[in-house]
PDB file of C-alpha atoms and ligand atoms in Angstrom:
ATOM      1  CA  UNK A   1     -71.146  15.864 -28.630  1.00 49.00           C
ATOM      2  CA  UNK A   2     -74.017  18.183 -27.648  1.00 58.00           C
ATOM      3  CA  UNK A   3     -77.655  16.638 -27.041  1.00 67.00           C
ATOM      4  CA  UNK A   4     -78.804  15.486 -30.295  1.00 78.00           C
ATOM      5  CA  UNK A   5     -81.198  17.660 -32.034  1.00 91.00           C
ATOM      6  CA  UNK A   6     -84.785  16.997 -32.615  1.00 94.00           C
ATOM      7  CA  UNK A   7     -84.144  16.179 -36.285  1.00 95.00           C
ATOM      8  CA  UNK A   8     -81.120  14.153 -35.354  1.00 95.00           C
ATOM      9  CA  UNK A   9     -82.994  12.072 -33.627  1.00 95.00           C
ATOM     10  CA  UNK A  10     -85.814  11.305 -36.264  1.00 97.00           C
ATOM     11  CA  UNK A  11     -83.010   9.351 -38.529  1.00 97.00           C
ATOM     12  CA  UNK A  12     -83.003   5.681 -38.115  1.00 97.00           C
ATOM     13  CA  UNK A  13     -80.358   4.312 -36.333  1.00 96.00           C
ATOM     14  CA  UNK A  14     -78.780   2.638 -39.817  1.00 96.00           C
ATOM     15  CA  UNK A  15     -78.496   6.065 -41.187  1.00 97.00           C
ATOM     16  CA  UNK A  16     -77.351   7.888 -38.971  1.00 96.00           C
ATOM     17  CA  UNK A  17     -73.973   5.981 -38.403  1.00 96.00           C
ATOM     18  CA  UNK A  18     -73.659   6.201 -41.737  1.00 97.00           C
ATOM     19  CA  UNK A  19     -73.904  10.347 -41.629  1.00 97.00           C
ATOM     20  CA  UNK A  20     -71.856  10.143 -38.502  1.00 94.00           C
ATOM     21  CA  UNK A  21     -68.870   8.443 -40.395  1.00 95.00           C
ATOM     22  CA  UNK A  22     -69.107  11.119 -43.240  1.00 96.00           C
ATOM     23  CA  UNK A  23     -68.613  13.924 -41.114  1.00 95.00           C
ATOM     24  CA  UNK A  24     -65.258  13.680 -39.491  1.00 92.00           C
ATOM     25  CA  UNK A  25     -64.093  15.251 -42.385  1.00 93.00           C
ATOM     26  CA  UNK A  26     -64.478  18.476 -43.804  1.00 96.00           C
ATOM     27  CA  UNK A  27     -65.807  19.859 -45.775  1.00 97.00           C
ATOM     28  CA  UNK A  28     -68.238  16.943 -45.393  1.00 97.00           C
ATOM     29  CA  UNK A  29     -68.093  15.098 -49.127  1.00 97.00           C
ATOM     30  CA  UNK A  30     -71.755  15.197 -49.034  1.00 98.00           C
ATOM     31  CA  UNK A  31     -71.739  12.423 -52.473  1.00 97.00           C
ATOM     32  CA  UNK A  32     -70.043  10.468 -51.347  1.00 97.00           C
ATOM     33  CA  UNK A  33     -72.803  10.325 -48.377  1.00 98.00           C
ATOM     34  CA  UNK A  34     -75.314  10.618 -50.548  1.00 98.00           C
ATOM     35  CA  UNK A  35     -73.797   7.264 -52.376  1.00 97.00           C
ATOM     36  CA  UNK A  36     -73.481   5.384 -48.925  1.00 98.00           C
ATOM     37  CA  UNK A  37     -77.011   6.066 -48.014  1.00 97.00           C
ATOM     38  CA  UNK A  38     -78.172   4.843 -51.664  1.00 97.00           C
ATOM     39  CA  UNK A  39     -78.986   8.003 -53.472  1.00 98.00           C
ATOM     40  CA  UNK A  40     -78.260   8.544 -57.205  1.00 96.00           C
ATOM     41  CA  UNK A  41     -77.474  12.300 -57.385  1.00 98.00           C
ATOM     42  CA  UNK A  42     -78.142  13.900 -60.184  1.00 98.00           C
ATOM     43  CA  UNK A  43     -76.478  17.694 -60.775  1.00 98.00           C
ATOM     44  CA  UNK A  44     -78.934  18.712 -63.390  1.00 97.00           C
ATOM     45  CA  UNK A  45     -80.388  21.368 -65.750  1.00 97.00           C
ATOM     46  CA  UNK A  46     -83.758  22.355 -63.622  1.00 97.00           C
ATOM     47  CA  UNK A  47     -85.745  25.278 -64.038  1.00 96.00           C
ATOM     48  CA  UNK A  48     -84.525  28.026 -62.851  1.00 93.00           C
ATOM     49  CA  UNK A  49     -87.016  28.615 -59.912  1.00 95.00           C
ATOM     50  CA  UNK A  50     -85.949  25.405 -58.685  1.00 97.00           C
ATOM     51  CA  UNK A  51     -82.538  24.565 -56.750  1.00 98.00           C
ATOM     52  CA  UNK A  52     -83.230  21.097 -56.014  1.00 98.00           C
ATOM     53  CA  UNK A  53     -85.984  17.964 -56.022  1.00 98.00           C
ATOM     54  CA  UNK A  54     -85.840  14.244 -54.627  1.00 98.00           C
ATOM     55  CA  UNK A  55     -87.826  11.480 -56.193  1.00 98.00           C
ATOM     56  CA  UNK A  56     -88.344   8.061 -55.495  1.00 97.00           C
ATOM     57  CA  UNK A  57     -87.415   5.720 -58.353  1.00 97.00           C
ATOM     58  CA  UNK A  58     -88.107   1.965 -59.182  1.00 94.00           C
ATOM     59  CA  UNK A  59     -85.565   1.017 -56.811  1.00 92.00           C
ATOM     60  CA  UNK A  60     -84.880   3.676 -54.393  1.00 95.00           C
ATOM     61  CA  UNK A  61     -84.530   7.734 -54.314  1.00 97.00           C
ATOM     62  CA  UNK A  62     -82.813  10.057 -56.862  1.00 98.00           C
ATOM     63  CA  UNK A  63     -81.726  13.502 -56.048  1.00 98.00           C
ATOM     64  CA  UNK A  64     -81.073  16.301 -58.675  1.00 98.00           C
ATOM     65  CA  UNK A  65     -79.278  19.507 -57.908  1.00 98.00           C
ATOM     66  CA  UNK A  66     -79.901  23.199 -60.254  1.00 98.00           C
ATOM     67  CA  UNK A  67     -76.293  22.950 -62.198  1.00 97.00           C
ATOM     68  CA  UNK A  68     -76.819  26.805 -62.369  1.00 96.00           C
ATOM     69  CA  UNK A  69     -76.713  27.889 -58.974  1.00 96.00           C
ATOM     70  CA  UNK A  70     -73.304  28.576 -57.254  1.00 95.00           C
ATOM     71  CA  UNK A  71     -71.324  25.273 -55.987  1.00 95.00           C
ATOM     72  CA  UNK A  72     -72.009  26.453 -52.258  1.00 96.00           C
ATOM     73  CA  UNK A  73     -75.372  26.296 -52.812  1.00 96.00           C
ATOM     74  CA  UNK A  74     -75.361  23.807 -54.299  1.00 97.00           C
ATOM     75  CA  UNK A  75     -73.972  21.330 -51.562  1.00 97.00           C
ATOM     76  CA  UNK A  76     -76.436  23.011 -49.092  1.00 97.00           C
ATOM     77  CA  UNK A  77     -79.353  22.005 -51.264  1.00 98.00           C
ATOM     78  CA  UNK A  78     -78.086  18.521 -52.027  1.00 98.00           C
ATOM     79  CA  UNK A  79     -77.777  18.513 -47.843  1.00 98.00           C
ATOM     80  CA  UNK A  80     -81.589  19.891 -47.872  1.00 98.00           C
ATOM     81  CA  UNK A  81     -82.669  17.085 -50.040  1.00 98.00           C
ATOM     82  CA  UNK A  82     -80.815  14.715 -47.993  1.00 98.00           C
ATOM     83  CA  UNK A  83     -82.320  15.550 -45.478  1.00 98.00           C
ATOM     84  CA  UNK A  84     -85.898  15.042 -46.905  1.00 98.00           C
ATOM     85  CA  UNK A  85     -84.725  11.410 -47.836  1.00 98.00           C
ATOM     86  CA  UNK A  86     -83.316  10.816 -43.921  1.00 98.00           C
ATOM     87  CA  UNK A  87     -86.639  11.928 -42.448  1.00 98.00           C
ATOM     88  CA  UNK A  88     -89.571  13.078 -44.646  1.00 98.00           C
ATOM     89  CA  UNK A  89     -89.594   9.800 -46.751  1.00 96.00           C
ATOM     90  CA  UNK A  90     -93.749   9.746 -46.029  1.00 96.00           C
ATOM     91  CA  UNK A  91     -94.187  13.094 -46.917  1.00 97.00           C
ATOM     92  CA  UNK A  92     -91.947  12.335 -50.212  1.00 97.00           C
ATOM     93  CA  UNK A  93     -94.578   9.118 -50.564  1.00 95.00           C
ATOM     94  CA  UNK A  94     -97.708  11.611 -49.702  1.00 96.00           C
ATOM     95  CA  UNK A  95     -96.906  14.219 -52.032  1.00 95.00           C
ATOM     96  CA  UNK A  96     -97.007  11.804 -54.897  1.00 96.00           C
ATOM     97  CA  UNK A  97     -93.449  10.706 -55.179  1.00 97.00           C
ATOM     98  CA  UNK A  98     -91.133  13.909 -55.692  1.00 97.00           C
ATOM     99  CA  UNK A  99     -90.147  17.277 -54.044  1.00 97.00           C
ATOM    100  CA  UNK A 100     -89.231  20.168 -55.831  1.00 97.00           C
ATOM    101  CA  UNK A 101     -87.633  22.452 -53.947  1.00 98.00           C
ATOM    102  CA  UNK A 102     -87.612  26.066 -55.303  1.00 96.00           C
ATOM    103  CA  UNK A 103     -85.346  28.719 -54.571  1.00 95.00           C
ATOM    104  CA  UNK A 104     -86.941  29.395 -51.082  1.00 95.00           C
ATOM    105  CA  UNK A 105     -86.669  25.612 -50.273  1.00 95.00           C
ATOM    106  CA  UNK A 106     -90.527  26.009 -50.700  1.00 95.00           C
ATOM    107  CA  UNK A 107     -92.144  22.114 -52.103  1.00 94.00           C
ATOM    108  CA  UNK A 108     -95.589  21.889 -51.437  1.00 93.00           C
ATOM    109  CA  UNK A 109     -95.026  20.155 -48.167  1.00 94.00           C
ATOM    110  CA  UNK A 110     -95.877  21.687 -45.131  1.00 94.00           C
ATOM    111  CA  UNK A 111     -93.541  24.837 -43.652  1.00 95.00           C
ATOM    112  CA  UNK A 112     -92.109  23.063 -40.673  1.00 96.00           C
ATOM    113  CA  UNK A 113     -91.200  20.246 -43.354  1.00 97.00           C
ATOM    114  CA  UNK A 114     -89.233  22.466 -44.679  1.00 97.00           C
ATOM    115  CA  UNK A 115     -87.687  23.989 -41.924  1.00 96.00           C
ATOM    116  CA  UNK A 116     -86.572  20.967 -40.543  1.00 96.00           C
ATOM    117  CA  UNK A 117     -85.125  20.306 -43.448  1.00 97.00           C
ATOM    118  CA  UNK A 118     -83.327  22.998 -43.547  1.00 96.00           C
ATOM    119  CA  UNK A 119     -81.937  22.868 -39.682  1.00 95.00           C
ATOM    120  CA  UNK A 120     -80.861  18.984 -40.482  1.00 97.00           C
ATOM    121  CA  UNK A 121     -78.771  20.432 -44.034  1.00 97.00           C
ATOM    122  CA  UNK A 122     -77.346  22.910 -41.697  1.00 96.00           C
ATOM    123  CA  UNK A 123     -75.822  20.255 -38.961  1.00 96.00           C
ATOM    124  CA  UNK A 124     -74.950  18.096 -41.739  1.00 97.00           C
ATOM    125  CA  UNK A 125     -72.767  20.430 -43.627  1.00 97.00           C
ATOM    126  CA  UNK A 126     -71.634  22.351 -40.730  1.00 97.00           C
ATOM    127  CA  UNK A 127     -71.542  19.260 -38.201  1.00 96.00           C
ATOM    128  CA  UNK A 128     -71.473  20.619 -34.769  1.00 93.00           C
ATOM    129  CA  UNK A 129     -68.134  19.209 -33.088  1.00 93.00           C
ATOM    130  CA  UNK A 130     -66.138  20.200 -35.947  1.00 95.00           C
ATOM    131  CA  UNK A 131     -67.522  23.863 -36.101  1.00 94.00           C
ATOM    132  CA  UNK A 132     -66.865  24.451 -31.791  1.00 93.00           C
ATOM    133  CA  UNK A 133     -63.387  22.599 -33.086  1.00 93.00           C
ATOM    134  CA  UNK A 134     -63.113  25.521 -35.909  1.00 93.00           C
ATOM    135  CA  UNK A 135     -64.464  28.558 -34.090  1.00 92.00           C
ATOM    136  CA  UNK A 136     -62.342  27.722 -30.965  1.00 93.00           C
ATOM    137  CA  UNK A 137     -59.452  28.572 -32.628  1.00 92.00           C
ATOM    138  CA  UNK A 138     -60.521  32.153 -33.119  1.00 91.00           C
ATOM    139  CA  UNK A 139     -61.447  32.020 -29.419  1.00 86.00           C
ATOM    140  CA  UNK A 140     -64.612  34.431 -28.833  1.00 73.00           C
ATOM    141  CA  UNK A 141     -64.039  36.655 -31.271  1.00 78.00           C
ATOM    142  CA  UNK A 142     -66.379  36.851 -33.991  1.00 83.00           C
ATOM    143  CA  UNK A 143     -66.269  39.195 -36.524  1.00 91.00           C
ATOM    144  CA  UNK A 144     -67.559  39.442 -40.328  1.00 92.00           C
ATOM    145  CA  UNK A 145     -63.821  37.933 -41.376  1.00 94.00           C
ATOM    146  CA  UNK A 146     -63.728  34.886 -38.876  1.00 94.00           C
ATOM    147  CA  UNK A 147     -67.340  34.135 -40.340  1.00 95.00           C
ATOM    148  CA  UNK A 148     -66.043  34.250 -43.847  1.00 96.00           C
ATOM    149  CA  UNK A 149     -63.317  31.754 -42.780  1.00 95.00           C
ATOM    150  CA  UNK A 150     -65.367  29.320 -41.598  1.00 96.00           C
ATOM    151  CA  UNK A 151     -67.995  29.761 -44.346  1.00 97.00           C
ATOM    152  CA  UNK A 152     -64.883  28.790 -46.966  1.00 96.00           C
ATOM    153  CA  UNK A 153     -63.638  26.277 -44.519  1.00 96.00           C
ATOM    154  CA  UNK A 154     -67.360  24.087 -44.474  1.00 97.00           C
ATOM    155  CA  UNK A 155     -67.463  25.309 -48.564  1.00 97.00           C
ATOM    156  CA  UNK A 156     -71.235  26.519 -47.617  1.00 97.00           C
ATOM    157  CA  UNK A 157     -72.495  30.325 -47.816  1.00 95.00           C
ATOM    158  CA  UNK A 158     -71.835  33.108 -45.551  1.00 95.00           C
ATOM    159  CA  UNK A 159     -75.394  33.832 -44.619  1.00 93.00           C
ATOM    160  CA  UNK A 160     -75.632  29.742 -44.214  1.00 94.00           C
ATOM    161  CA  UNK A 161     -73.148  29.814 -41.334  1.00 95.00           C
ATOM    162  CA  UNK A 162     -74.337  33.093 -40.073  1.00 93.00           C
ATOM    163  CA  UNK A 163     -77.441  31.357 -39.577  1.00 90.00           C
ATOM    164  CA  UNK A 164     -75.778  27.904 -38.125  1.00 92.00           C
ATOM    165  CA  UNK A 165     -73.647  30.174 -35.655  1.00 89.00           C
ATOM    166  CA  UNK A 166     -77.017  32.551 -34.089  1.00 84.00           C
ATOM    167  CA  UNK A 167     -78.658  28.903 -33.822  1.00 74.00           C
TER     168      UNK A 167
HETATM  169 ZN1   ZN B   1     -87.450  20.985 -49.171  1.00 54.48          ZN
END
């Protein structure tokens, strides 16, 4: 495996051998993470500016995901608030308790909050070994339909892994 990442490195240990067992598989069954790490997840009717919001409860965090967006997005903002829990838990605390993410993964917190939110989602639902695994098979070639493929293959957007693959 490559050098861990920056936000890689922020989870605690416990955690992240629990993420590290959940994505062997793919695409990565990202509640059935969510349930080993603790986290009721909620698929919800939110406003419609908002995709997705964690909040801590009596006894731990809940997650709730905008039922109306598209399933794709949908796992990629359930990986985005994930992500929040595995490394912004202080900010979650500091902010009064909940994040609501809108449709730009905007929540109050500070920008490079969010963006390192957003790089963690993206190595979570497109984990690296098993994307080099993936695009090796189409060798060096990537075009529009090999990006498509692997988009269906990790079930997240196209413009998600066009993102992951220019990273
Ligand atoms: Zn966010």
């Amino acid at each position: 495996m490559a050098t861990p990442s920056k936000e890689w490195q922020k989870i605690r240990a416990e955690d992240r051998e629990i993420i590290e067992r959940h994505l062997t598989q793919v695409p990565v069954r990202l509640g059935e993470l969510a349930t080993a790490l603790g986290i009721d997840v909620k698929i919800s009717s939110l406003p419609l500016n908002i995709s997705g919001q964690i909040s801590r409860t009596q006894d731990g965090y809940e997650i709730k995901i905008n039922r109306h967006e598209s399933r794709q997005r949908q796992r990629f903002t359930l990986a985005h608030e994930l992500a929040h829990f595995l490394i912004h838990r202080d900010t979650i605390d500091r902010l009064g308790g909940t994040l609501k993410d809108n449709v730009l993964y905007r929540s109050g917190a500070p920008e490079n909050i969010e963006y390192e939110a957003n790089r963690l989602a993206a190595q979570i639902v497109m984990p690296e070994a098993a994307l080099r695994q993936e695009q090796a098979k189409y060798g060096n070639q990537i075009s529009e339909a090999v990006v498509d493929l692997l988009a269906e293959h990790f079930g997240v957007s196209k413009a998600a892994m066009e993102i992951r693959m220019a990273a």
